[in-house]
Amino acid sequence: MKSVLLSCFLLWLITATVSLADQRSSLHTAPERSAPNSLSVSVFPLSGTYTVGQSVTVTVTGGTGTRNYTLSLYEGDPNTSGQPVSDVIILGNSEGNTNNNITWQSGQTSVWFAVRFKGAGSNRVFDVGNAVNNEFADTDLNGFTVQPKPALNLTLSPASTSYTVGQSVTATITGGITGETYYPSLYNGTASDANDISLNLLVQGVEHPGNTVVWSSGTTQGQWVLQFTPEAVGANRRLGVSNHDFSHEQVTGLFTVVCPAVSISATPSLTIASGGSLTLTASGATSYTWSNGVQSSSITLTNVTSVTTLSVTGTSGTCSATADGTVRFTPPVDPCAPYVPRTIIVSDKTNGLGGTYTPGETYQGAPSWVLNGNQLRWNGSGWEFYQSSINEAGITQAGSVSALPCGEFGGYGVKIVVGCGPLGGSGVSVAITATPAPAVAIGQRVTLTASGADSYTWSNGMSGSAITVSNVTSASTLSVTGTTGQCSATASTTVSVACDQTIIADAVSITQSAILGPDNCQVQLTGSGFGTGYTITGPDGYVFSAVYRKVGSYAITGLHVKQPGAYTFKVSYQNACGEISDDTITYVVTGTACK
């Protein structure tokens, strides 16, 4: 690429025309110099100041056929004390080589040399001459100046380490050399012919080499609007700007070119009412394929009743990217569903009313939220904030009884932040209360009262808002269905026996009625205690017991005690939950058994 551009550059120099006159050159002494045949030298472009790296064309006219002329650069007047300097490079000449001398052909009227300044200096003079025939011509003996090469600066806007295919990037250079032509190039890594991928760079919509900047006198900067094609995708990319022979070049640091992202938008939105329709539209590519097989930039979904996720793959040339879109639906409000309890946050900057409000009693047939007497409630046509300190409603917000408003509402003082969404219908929500309590002492009764509806049917077949369960001896569950209009709801509760765990059995005493002997072949043992179960056991398998329904203090008498020895008196108590406590006394019967 660089060699091709250099050839183009030389062709440009060949076709440039200029005129300068009276210039001589030499390796000869001043007295021998002359200018026969109107020998003259001209430089294009004509200027009193040039720059290192700048290219000019030196044209010679009026020479004599078959004579050889040499081009030299002097510092000072070649006719006096000026000295030749080697601060130019011969890029080419009209003979098709890079020599600094040319043989004038018969009938030829002019020759040219394409040169580039390689060193800075002042009072420079071009000299052309033929020493053998004492023919010399010079440029203006006042001399011209060659100033140092300026620093070439390159910036990209936006500045980034990653650019997207199709993104517009502005490249700006400063510090160009007058007369030079600059153009941008794209490289894969090091700037070289082998890494040149400029075919993947669009310059103001025209494929490279596209637009160029010719640096004129007084120019302060040059700009290009660039775009990367899909084939430019990859890492280690560099942008370079240079003149045609790359003697004045600047290259950026490494950056990455990536494929554009694909996005999905939804009309009206990704969340719609149940059974509704929406259109999904993809953007960011030139062609699209959806996960359901549709090949189009947009698709329409109808009768949405479930959560659906669709993906789309967008393609632009060799680039492709995928995006997902999840379609959700808002379930219809059940008119018989109870209101959804929510926690409401009130943000108050000035009135001390801020805090977390929790569900309160129903107001105007709708839920309300309360904190310290202050209330957020439905007033029949909108939502309002009731301030208990002034006993009146404050700020209001229009809305629906079945849905909380979105966002926040209120003035500069009180701001109420709520969540969006349905609260449910004004249907039935049934509750059961038990008097005195769901758990009572064994044998007691409990009254169950239902609320929240107009009529009630209990699971035991009874109707009415209240029923009584008598003689509770075990746990049982009862439910009630409440009905208001077309709406109904069910609640249940468990009635159980309350277990008294504070009662402890106590064996108090045992006495013997007489001493065993010939006159008393059998005696009685009387035991006293507190509990419900009483038992006397002794030798030879003796057992005597009694059980009482209610716990209390009782005495039992064991009859027909015939054997002396150790007897045990045991008192026990078992509550309604089956928990048992017991206590024992050991008693020794004295005397002798009858024979």
Coordinates of C-alpha atoms in Angstrom, one line a residue, residues 222-479:
G222 CA -7.8 18.8 9.4
Q223 CA -10.7 16.4 10.2
W224 CA -12.4 13.2 9.0
V225 CA -15.6 11.6 10.1
L226 CA -14.9 7.9 10.2
Q227 CA -16.9 4.7 10.6
F228 CA -15.8 1.1 11.0
T229 CA -17.3 -1.7 8.9
P230 CA -18.3 -5.1 10.4
E231 CA -15.1 -6.5 8.9
A232 CA -13.0 -4.2 11.2
V233 CA -14.3 -6.0 14.3
G234 CA -11.4 -7.1 16.6
A235 CA -8.8 -6.0 19.1
N236 CA -5.4 -4.4 18.5
R237 CA -6.7 -1.8 16.1
R238 CA -4.9 1.4 15.4
L239 CA -5.7 4.5 13.4
G240 CA -3.0 6.3 11.6
V241 CA -2.8 9.6 9.6
S242 CA 0.1 10.3 7.2
N243 CA 1.2 12.1 4.1
H244 CA 1.5 10.1 0.8
D245 CA 5.0 8.7 1.4
F246 CA 4.6 8.2 5.2
S247 CA 7.4 10.6 6.1
H248 CA 5.0 12.5 8.4
E249 CA 2.8 10.0 10.2
Q250 CA 1.0 9.7 13.6
V251 CA -0.7 6.6 14.9
T252 CA -3.1 6.2 17.9
G253 CA -2.8 3.6 20.7
L254 CA -4.6 0.3 20.5
F255 CA -8.4 0.1 20.6
T256 CA -11.1 -2.5 20.0
V257 CA -13.8 -2.5 17.4
V258 CA -17.0 -4.4 18.5
C259 CA -20.3 -5.3 16.9
P260 CA -23.2 -3.1 17.7
A261 CA -25.6 -4.2 20.4
V262 CA -29.2 -5.2 19.6
S263 CA -32.1 -3.9 21.7
I264 CA -35.8 -4.6 22.0
S265 CA -38.5 -2.0 22.6
A266 CA -42.1 -2.8 23.3
T267 CA -45.3 -1.0 22.4
P268 CA -47.2 -0.2 24.6
S269 CA -44.9 -1.9 27.1
L270 CA -43.4 -5.2 28.2
T271 CA -46.2 -5.6 30.8
I272 CA -49.7 -5.5 29.6
A273 CA -53.2 -6.5 30.7
S274 CA -54.0 -10.1 30.6
G275 CA -55.3 -11.0 27.1
G276 CA -53.8 -7.9 25.6
S277 CA -51.5 -7.4 22.6
L278 CA -48.1 -5.7 22.1
T279 CA -45.4 -5.2 19.4
L280 CA -41.8 -6.0 20.0
T281 CA -39.3 -4.0 17.8
A282 CA -35.6 -4.8 17.5
S283 CA -33.0 -2.2 16.6
G284 CA -29.2 -2.0 16.2
A285 CA -28.7 -4.3 13.1
T286 CA -29.8 -4.6 9.5
S287 CA -31.6 -8.0 9.7
Y288 CA -33.3 -9.9 12.5
T289 CA -34.3 -13.4 13.4
W290 CA -36.6 -14.0 16.4
S291 CA -36.5 -17.2 18.5
N292 CA -39.9 -18.1 17.2
G293 CA -38.6 -18.2 13.7
V294 CA -40.0 -14.8 12.5
Q295 CA -37.5 -12.9 10.4
S296 CA -38.5 -9.2 10.8
S297 CA -37.5 -6.2 12.8
S298 CA -40.8 -6.4 14.7
I299 CA -43.3 -9.0 15.8
T300 CA -46.8 -8.7 17.4
L301 CA -48.0 -10.9 20.2
T302 CA -51.8 -11.2 20.8
N303 CA -53.9 -12.6 23.7
V304 CA -51.0 -12.6 26.2
T305 CA -52.0 -14.7 29.2
S306 CA -48.6 -16.0 30.4
V307 CA -45.0 -14.8 30.9
T308 CA -43.2 -15.2 27.6
T309 CA -39.5 -14.6 26.8
L310 CA -38.4 -14.0 23.2
S311 CA -34.9 -13.4 21.9
V312 CA -33.8 -11.8 18.7
T313 CA -30.5 -12.1 16.8
G314 CA -29.6 -9.0 14.8
T315 CA -27.1 -9.3 12.0
S316 CA -25.1 -6.5 10.2
G317 CA -22.6 -8.0 7.7
T318 CA -20.3 -10.3 9.7
C319 CA -21.7 -8.8 13.0
S320 CA -24.4 -10.4 15.1
A321 CA -25.8 -9.8 18.6
T322 CA -28.7 -11.1 20.6
A323 CA -31.2 -9.5 23.0
D324 CA -33.9 -10.9 25.2
G325 CA -37.3 -9.5 26.0
T326 CA -39.7 -10.9 28.6
V327 CA -43.4 -10.2 28.2
R328 CA -45.4 -10.1 31.4
F329 CA -49.1 -9.7 32.0
T330 CA -51.1 -8.1 34.7
P331 CA -53.7 -10.6 36.0
P332 CA -57.3 -9.4 35.9
V333 CA -58.6 -8.1 39.2
D334 CA -60.8 -10.7 40.9
P335 CA -63.9 -8.8 42.2
C336 CA -64.3 -11.3 44.9
A337 CA -60.7 -11.3 46.1
P338 CA -59.9 -9.5 49.3
Y339 CA -57.8 -6.4 49.3
V340 CA -54.1 -6.9 49.2
P341 CA -52.4 -5.6 52.3
R342 CA -49.5 -3.4 51.6
T343 CA -47.0 -1.4 53.6
I344 CA -47.0 2.2 52.7
I345 CA -44.1 4.5 53.3
V346 CA -44.9 8.2 54.0
S347 CA -41.9 10.5 53.4
D348 CA -42.6 13.8 55.3
K349 CA -40.0 16.6 55.4
T350 CA -41.7 19.1 57.6
N351 CA -44.8 17.9 59.5
G352 CA -43.5 14.9 61.4
L353 CA -45.9 12.5 59.7
G354 CA -43.4 10.2 58.1
G355 CA -43.0 6.5 58.7
T356 CA -44.2 3.1 57.8
Y357 CA -48.0 2.8 57.6
T358 CA -49.6 -0.6 58.1
P359 CA -53.1 -1.8 57.0
G360 CA -55.9 -0.5 59.1
E361 CA -59.7 -0.8 59.1
T362 CA -61.8 -0.6 55.9
Y363 CA -62.8 3.0 55.1
Q364 CA -65.4 3.8 52.4
G365 CA -65.4 0.2 51.4
A366 CA -61.7 0.2 50.7
P367 CA -58.5 -0.6 52.7
S368 CA -56.7 2.1 54.7
W369 CA -53.3 2.4 56.3
V370 CA -52.6 4.0 59.7
L371 CA -49.7 5.2 61.8
N372 CA -50.2 7.2 65.1
G373 CA -53.8 8.1 64.1
N374 CA -52.8 9.4 60.7
Q375 CA -54.5 7.6 57.8
L376 CA -54.1 7.0 54.1
R377 CA -57.5 6.1 52.8
W378 CA -60.0 6.0 49.9
N379 CA -62.6 8.8 50.0
G380 CA -64.9 7.4 47.4
S381 CA -63.3 9.2 44.4
G382 CA -59.6 9.3 45.2
W383 CA -56.9 8.6 47.7
E384 CA -56.4 11.1 50.5
F385 CA -54.1 11.5 53.6
Y386 CA -56.0 12.2 56.8
Q387 CA -54.0 14.1 59.4
S388 CA -55.3 13.4 62.9
S389 CA -53.5 16.4 64.4
I390 CA -55.9 18.8 62.5
N391 CA -58.7 16.3 62.2
E392 CA -59.1 16.7 58.5
A393 CA -58.1 15.2 55.1
G394 CA -55.0 16.8 53.6
I395 CA -53.5 16.0 50.2
T396 CA -55.5 13.9 47.7
Q397 CA -54.7 11.9 44.6
A398 CA -57.2 10.8 42.0
G399 CA -57.3 7.1 41.2
S400 CA -59.2 3.9 41.4
V401 CA -60.6 2.2 44.5
S402 CA -59.1 -1.1 43.1
A403 CA -55.5 0.2 42.6
L404 CA -53.0 2.2 44.4
P405 CA -51.6 5.2 42.5
C406 CA -48.0 5.0 41.1
G407 CA -45.0 6.9 42.4
E408 CA -45.5 9.6 45.0
F409 CA -48.1 12.3 45.4
G410 CA -48.5 15.3 47.7
G411 CA -47.0 18.7 48.1
Y412 CA -43.7 20.1 49.2
G413 CA -44.4 19.0 52.8
V414 CA -46.0 15.5 52.9
K415 CA -45.1 13.1 50.2
I416 CA -46.6 9.7 50.1
V417 CA -44.7 7.0 48.2
V418 CA -46.8 4.0 47.2
G419 CA -46.5 1.0 44.9
C420 CA -48.5 0.6 41.7
G421 CA -50.9 -2.2 41.1
P422 CA -54.3 -3.7 41.9
L423 CA -55.5 -4.1 45.4
G424 CA -58.1 -6.7 44.6
G425 CA -61.9 -6.4 44.6
S426 CA -64.2 -5.4 47.4
G427 CA -65.1 -9.1 48.0
V428 CA -65.4 -11.1 51.2
S429 CA -62.8 -11.7 53.8
V430 CA -64.1 -13.8 56.6
A431 CA -62.7 -14.0 60.2
I432 CA -63.7 -16.1 63.3
T433 CA -63.4 -15.0 66.9
A434 CA -63.8 -17.4 69.9
T435 CA -65.3 -16.5 73.3
P436 CA -63.8 -16.9 75.9
A437 CA -61.0 -18.5 73.8
P438 CA -60.4 -21.2 71.3
A439 CA -59.0 -23.5 74.1
V440 CA -61.1 -24.0 77.2
A441 CA -61.1 -26.2 80.2
I442 CA -62.4 -29.8 79.7
G443 CA -66.1 -29.9 79.7
Q444 CA -66.5 -26.2 79.1
R445 CA -68.1 -24.4 76.1
V446 CA -67.0 -21.8 73.6
T447 CA -68.9 -19.4 71.3
L448 CA -67.5 -18.9 67.7
T449 CA -68.5 -15.7 65.9
A450 CA -67.9 -15.0 62.2
S451 CA -67.6 -11.6 60.6
G452 CA -66.9 -10.0 57.2
A453 CA -69.9 -11.2 55.2
D454 CA -73.7 -10.9 55.1
S455 CA -74.6 -14.6 55.7
Y456 CA -72.8 -17.7 57.1
T457 CA -72.9 -21.5 56.9
W458 CA -70.8 -23.6 59.3
S459 CA -69.2 -26.9 58.6
N460 CA -71.4 -28.6 61.2
G461 CA -74.6 -27.6 59.3
M462 CA -75.5 -24.6 61.5
S463 CA -76.1 -21.1 60.1
G464 CA -75.8 -17.6 61.5
S465 CA -72.9 -15.5 62.5
A466 CA -72.4 -17.2 65.9
I467 CA -72.6 -20.8 67.2
T468 CA -71.8 -22.4 70.6
V469 CA -69.8 -25.6 71.0
S470 CA -70.6 -27.3 74.4
N471 CA -68.8 -29.9 76.6
V472 CA -65.4 -29.6 74.9
T473 CA -63.5 -32.7 75.6
S474 CA -61.1 -32.9 72.6
A475 CA -59.8 -30.8 69.8
S476 CA -62.0 -30.2 66.8
T477 CA -61.8 -27.9 63.7
L478 CA -64.8 -25.9 62.4
S479 CA -65.0 -23.8 59.3

